[in-house]
PDB file of C-alpha atoms in Angstrom:
ATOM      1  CA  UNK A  23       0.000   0.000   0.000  1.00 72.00           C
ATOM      2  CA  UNK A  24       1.427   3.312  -0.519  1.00 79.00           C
ATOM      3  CA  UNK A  25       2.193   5.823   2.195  1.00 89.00           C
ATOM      4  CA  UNK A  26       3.765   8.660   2.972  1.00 94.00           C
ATOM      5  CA  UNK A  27       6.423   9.730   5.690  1.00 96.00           C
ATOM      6  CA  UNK A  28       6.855  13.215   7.319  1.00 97.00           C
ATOM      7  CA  UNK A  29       9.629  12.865   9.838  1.00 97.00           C
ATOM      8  CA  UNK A  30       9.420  16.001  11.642  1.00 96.00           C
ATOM      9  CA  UNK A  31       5.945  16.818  12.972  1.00 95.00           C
ATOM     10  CA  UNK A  32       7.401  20.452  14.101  1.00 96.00           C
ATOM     11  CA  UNK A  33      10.483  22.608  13.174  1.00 97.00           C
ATOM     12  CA  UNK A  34      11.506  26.075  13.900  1.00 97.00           C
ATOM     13  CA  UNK A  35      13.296  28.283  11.505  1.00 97.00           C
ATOM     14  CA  UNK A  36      14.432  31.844  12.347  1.00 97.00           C
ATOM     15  CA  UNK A  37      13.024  34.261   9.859  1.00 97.00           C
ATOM     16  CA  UNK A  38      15.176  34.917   6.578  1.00 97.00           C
ATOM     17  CA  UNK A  39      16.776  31.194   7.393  1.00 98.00           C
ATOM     18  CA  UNK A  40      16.954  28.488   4.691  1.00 98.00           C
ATOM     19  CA  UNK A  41      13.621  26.109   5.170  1.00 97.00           C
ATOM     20  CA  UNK A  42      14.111  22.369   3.709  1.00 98.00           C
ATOM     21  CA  UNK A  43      11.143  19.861   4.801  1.00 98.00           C
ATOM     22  CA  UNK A  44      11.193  16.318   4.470  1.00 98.00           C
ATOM     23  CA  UNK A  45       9.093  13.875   2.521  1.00 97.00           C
ATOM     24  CA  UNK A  46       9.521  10.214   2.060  1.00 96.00           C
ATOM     25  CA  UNK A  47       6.890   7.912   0.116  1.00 93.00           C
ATOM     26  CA  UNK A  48       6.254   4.225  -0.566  1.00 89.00           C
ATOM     27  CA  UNK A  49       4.364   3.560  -3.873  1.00 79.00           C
ATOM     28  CA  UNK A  50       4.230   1.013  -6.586  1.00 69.00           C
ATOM     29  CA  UNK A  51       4.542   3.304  -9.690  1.00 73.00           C
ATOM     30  CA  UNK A  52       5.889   6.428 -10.640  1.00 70.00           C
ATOM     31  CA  UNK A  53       3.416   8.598  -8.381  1.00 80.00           C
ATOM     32  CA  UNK A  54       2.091  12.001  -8.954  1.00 87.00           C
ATOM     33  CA  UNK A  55       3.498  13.750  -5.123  1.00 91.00           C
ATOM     34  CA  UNK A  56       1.732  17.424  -3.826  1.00 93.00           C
ATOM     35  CA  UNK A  57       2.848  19.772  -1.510  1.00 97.00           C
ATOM     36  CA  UNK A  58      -0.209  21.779   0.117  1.00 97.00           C
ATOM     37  CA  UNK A  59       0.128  24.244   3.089  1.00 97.00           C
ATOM     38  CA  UNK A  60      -2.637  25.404   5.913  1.00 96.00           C
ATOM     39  CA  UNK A  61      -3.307  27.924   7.874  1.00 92.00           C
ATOM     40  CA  UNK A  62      -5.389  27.326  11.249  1.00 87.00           C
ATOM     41  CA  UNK A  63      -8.697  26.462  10.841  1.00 85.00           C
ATOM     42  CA  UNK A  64      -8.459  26.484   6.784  1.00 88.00           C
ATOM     43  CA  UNK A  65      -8.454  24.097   3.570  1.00 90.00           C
ATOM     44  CA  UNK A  66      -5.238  23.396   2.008  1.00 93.00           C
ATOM     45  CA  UNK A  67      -3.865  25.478  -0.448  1.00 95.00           C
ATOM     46  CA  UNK A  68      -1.611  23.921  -3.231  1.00 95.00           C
ATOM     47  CA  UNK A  69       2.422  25.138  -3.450  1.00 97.00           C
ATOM     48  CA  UNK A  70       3.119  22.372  -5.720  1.00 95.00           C
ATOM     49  CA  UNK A  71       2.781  19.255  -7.844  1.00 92.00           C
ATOM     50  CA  UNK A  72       5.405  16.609  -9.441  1.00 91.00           C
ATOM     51  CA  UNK A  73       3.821  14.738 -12.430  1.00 84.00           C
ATOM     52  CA  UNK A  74       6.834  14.482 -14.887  1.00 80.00           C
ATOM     53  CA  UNK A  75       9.960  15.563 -16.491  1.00 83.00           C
ATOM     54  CA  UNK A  76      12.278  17.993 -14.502  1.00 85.00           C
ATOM     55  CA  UNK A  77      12.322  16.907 -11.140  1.00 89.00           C
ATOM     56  CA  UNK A  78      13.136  20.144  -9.347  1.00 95.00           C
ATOM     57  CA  UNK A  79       9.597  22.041  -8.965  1.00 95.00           C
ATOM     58  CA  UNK A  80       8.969  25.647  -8.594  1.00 96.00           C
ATOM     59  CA  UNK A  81       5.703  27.068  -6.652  1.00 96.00           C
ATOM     60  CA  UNK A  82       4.095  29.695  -5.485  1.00 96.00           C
ATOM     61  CA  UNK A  83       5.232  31.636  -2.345  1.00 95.00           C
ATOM     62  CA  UNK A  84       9.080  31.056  -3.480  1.00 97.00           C
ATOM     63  CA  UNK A  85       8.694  27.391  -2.589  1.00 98.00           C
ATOM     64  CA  UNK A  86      10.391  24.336  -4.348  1.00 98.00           C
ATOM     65  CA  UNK A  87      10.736  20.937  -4.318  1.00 98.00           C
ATOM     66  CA  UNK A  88      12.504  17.923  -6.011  1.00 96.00           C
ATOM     67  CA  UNK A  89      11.902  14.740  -6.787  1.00 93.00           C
ATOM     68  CA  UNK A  90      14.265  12.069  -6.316  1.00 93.00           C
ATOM     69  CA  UNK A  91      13.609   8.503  -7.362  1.00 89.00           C
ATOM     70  CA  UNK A  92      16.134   7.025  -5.604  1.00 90.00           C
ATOM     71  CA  UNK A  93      15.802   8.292  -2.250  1.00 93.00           C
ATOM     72  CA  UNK A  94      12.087   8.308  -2.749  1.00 92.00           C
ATOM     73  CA  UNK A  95      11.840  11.437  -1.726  1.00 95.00           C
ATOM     74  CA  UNK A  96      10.177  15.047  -2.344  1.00 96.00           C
ATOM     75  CA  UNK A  97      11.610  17.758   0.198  1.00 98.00           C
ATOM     76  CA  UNK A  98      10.244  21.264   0.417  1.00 98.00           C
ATOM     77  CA  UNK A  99      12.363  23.647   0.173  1.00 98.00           C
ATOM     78  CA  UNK A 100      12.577  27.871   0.417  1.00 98.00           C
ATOM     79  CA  UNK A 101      15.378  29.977   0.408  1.00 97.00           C
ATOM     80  CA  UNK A 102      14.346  32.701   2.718  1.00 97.00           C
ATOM     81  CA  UNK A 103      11.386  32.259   4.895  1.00 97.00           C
ATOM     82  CA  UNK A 104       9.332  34.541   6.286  1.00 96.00           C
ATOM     83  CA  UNK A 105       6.902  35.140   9.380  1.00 95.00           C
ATOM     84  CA  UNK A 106       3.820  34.365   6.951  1.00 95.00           C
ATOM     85  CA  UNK A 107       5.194  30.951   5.822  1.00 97.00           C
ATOM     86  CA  UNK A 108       4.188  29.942   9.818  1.00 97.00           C
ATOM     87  CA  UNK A 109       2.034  27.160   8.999  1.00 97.00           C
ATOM     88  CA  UNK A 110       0.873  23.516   8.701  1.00 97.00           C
ATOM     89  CA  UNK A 111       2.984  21.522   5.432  1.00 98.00           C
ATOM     90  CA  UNK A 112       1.887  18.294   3.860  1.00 97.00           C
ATOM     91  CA  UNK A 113       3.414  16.049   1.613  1.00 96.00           C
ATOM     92  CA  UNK A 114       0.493  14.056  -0.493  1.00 93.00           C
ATOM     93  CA  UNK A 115       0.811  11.232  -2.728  1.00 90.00           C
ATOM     94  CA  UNK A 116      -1.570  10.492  -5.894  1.00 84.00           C
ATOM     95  CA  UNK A 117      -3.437   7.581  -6.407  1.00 69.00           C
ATOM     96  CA  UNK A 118      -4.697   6.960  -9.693  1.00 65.00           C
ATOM     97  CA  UNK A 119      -6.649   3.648 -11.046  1.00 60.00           C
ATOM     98  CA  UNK A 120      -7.423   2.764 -14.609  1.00 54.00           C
ATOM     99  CA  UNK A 121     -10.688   4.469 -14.165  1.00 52.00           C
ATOM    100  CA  UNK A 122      -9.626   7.982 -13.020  1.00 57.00           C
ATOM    101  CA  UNK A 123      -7.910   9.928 -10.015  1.00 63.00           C
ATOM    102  CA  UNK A 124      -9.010   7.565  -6.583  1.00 74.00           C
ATOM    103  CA  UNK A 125      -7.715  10.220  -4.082  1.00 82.00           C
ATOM    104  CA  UNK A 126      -4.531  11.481  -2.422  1.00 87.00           C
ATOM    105  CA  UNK A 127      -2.736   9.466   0.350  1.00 89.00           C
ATOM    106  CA  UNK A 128      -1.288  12.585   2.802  1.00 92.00           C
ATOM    107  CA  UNK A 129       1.623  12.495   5.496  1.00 95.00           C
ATOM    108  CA  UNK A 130       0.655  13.458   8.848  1.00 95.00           C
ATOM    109  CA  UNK A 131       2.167  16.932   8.520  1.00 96.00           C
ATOM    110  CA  UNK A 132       4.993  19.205   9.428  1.00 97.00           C
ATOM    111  CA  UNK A 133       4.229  22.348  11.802  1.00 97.00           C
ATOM    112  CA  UNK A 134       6.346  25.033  10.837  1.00 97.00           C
ATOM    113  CA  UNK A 135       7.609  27.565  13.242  1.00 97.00           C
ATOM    114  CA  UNK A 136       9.230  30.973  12.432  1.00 97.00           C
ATOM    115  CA  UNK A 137      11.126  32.486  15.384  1.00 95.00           C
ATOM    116  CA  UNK A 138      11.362  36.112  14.780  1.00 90.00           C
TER     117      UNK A 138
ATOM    118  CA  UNK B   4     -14.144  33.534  -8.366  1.00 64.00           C
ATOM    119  CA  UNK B   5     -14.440  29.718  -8.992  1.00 72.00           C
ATOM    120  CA  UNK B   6     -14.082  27.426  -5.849  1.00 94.00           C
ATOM    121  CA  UNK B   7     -15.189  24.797  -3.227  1.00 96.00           C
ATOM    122  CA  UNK B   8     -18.196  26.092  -0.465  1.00 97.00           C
ATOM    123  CA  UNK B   9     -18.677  23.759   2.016  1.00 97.00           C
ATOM    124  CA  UNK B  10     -21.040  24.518   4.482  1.00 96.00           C
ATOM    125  CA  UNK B  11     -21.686  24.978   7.762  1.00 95.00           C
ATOM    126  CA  UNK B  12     -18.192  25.930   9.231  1.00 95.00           C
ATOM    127  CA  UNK B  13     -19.088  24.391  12.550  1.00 95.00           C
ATOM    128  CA  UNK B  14     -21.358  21.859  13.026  1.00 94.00           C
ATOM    129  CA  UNK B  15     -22.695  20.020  16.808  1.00 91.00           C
ATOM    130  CA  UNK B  16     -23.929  16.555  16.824  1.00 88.00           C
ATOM    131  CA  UNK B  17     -25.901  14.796  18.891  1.00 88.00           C
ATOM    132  CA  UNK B  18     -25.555  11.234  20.469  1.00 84.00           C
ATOM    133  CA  UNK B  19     -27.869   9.255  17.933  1.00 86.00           C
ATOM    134  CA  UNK B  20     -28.170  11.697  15.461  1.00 91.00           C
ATOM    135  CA  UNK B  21     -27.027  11.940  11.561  1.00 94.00           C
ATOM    136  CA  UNK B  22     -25.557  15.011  10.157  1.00 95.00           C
ATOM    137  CA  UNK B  23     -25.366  16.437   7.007  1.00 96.00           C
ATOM    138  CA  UNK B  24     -22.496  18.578   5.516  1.00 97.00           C
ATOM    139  CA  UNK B  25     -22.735  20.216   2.429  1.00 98.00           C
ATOM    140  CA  UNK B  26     -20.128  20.669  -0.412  1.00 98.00           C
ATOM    141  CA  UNK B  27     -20.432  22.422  -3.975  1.00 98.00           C
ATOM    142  CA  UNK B  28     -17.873  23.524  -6.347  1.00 97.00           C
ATOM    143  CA  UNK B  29     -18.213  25.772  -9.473  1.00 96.00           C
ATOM    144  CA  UNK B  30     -15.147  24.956 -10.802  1.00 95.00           C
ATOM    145  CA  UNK B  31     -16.676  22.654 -13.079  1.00 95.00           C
ATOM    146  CA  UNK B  32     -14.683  19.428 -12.123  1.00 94.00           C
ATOM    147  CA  UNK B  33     -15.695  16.131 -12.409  1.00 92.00           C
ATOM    148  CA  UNK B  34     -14.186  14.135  -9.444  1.00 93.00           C
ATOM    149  CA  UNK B  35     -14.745  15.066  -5.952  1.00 95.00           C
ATOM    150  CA  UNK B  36     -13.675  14.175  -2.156  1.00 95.00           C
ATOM    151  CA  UNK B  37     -14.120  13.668   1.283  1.00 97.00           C
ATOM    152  CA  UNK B  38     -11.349  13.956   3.642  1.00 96.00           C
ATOM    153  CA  UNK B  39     -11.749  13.363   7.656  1.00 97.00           C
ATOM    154  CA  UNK B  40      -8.791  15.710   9.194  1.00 96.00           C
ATOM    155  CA  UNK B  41      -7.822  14.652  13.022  1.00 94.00           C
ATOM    156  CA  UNK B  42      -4.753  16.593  15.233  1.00 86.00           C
ATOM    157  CA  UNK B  43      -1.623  14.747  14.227  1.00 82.00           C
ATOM    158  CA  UNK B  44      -2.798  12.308  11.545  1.00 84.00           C
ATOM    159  CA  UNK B  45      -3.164  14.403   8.400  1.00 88.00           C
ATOM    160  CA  UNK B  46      -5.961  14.035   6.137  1.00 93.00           C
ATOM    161  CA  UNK B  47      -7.507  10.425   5.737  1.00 93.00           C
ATOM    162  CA  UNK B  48     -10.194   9.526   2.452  1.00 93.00           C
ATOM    163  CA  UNK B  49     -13.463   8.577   3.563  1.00 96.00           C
ATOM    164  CA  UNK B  50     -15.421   8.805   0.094  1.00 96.00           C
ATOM    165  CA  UNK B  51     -14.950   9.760  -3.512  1.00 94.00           C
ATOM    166  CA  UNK B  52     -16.665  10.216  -6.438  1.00 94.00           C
ATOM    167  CA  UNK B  53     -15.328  10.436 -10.099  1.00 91.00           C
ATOM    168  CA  UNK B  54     -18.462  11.291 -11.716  1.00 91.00           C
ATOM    169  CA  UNK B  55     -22.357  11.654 -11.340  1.00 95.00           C
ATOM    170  CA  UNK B  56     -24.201   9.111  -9.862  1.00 95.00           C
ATOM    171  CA  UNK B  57     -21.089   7.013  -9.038  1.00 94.00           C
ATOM    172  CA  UNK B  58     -18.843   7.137  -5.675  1.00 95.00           C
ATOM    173  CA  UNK B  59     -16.396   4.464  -3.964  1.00 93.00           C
ATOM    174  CA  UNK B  60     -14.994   4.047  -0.358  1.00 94.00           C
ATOM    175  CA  UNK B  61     -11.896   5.270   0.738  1.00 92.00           C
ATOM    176  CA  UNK B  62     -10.121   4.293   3.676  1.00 90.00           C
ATOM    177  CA  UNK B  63     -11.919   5.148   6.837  1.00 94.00           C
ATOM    178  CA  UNK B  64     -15.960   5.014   4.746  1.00 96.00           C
ATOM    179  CA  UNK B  65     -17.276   3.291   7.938  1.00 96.00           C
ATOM    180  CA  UNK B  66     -20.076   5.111   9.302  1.00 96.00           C
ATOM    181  CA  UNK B  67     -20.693   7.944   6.472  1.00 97.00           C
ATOM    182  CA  UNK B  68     -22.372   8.102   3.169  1.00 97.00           C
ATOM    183  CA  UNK B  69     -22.732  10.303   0.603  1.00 98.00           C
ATOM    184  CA  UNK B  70     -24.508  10.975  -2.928  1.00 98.00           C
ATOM    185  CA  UNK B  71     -23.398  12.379  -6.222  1.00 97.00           C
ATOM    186  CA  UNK B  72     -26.633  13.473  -7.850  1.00 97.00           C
ATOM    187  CA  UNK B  73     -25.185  16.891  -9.373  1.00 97.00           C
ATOM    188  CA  UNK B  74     -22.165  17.436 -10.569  1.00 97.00           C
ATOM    189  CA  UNK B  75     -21.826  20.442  -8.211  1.00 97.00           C
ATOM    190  CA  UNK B  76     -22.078  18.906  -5.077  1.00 98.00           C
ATOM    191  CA  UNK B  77     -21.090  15.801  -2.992  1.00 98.00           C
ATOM    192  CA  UNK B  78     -22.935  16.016   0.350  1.00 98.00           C
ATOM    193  CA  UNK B  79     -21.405  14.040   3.310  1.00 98.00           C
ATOM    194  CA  UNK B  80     -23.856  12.488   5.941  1.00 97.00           C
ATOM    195  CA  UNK B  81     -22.146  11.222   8.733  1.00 96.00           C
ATOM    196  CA  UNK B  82     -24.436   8.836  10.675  1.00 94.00           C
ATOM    197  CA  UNK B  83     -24.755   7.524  14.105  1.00 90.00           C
ATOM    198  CA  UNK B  84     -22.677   4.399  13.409  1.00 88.00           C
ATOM    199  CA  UNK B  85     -19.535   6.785  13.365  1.00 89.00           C
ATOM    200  CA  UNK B  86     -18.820   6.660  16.877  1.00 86.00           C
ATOM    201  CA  UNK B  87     -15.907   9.284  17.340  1.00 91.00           C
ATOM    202  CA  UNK B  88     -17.284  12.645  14.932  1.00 92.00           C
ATOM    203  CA  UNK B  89     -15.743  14.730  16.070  1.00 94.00           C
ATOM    204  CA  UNK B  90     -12.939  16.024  13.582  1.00 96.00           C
ATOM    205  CA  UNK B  91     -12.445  18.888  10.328  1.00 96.00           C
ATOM    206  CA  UNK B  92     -14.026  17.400   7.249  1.00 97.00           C
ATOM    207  CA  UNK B  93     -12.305  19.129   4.172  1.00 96.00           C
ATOM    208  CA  UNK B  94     -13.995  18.493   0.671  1.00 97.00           C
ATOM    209  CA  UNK B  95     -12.254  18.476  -2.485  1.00 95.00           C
ATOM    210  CA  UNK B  96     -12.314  18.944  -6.178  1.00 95.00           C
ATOM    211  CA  UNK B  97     -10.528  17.967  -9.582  1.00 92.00           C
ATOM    212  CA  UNK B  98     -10.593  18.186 -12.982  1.00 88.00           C
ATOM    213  CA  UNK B  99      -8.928  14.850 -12.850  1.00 77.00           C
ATOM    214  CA  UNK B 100      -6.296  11.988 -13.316  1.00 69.00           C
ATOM    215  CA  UNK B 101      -3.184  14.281 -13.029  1.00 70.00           C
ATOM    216  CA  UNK B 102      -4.711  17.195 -11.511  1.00 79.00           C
ATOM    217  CA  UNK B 103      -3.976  18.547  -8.533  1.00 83.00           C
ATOM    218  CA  UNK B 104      -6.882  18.831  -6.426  1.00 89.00           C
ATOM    219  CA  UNK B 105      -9.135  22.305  -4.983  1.00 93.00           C
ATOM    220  CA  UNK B 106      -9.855  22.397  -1.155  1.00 95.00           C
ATOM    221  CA  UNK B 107     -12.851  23.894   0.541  1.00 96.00           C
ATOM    222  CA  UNK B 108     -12.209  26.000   4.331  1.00 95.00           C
ATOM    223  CA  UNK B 109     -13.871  23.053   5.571  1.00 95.00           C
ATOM    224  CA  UNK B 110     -16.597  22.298   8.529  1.00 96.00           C
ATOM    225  CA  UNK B 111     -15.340  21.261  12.514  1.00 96.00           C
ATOM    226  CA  UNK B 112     -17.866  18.407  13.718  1.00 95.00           C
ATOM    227  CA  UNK B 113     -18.321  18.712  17.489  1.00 93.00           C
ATOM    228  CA  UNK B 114     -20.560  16.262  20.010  1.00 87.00           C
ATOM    229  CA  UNK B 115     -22.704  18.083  22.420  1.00 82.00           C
TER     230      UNK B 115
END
């Protein structure tokens, strides 16, 4: 079955520090792999998806992530971060049958901290 | 703007009683979701549906239903078989296989 691994549930960056979260997955196929990020008490907004071809990413918010096969993995990353990027991170996984997308496996999250 | 309403924001339950929560999208999408989001677990699939008038079980389906008569909306009912409610339901939309999917603010279940 295919899963996905968050190691740290919270980390603390000082602001304008360099921001890399961690993402480790276990699937059968080439998989389709999200980031999303939420603020308290909201949906999830997407920062960015991993389908095919170059595996380094670019988002929104100055985010980006990179796909490596052979690691299985698909950190988060951000150069600079700032007080706004405070927030909940998730790594997701696609799931896709013959018939059509089936739904999104997620990790159980990364709480980010920004210490002033 | 184009996007996912779910409605109420915060709903209370009562022992014995089923409860309805409402999603609709106008983004014109064809597959939707139900997610059931507890502190420190992430976001689990209890029911999707790729089309009208079909839907399949995801992982936790026990003790909810739904129905996919429009393409707009994908109501959850959570009944009084699901014996631990309380949690943030998110609903979610996409165009499809390779698409990222749409969120809704979601609704907080409580028991009173």
């Amino acid at each position: 079955a295919q899963s996905v691994t968050q190691p740290d549930i919270h980390i603390t960056v000082s602001e304008g520090a360099s921001l890399e979260l961690r993402c480790n997955y276990s699937y059968g196929a080439t998989p389709y792999l999200f980031w999303y990020v939420q603020s308290p008490g909201q949906g999830l907004q997407l920062l960015l998806k991993y389908f095919s071809g170059d595996t380094l990413v670019q988002g929104i918010k100055g985010f980006e992530a990179e796909f490596k096969r052979s690691q299985s993995s698909f950190n988060l990353r951000k150069p600079s971060v700032h007080w706004s990027d405070a927030a909940e991170y998730f790594c997701a996984v696609g799931l896709y049958s013959g018939g059509g997308a089936d739904g999104l496996t997620f990790g159980k999250g990364t709480h980010l901290i920004i210490q002033p | 703007d184009g996007g996912i309403t779910q409605s109420p924001k915060y709903l209370f339950r009562k022992e014995g009683q089923n409860v309805t929560l409402s999603c609709e999208q106008n983004l014109n999408h064809d597959a939707m979701y139900w997610y059931r989001q507890d502190p420190g677990q992430g976001l689990r699939l209890i029911y999707y549906s790729q089309i009208v008038n079909d839907f399949q079980k995801g992982d936790i389906a026990e003790g909810y239903s739904v129905s996919r008569e429009k393409k707009e909306s994908f109501p959850l009912t959570v009944t009084s078989a699901q014996k631990n409610p309380t949690a943030f339901y998110l609903c979610a939309s996409s165009s499809g296989v390779s698409q990222p999917q749409h969120f809704g603010d979601g609704t907080r279940l409580s028991i009173l």
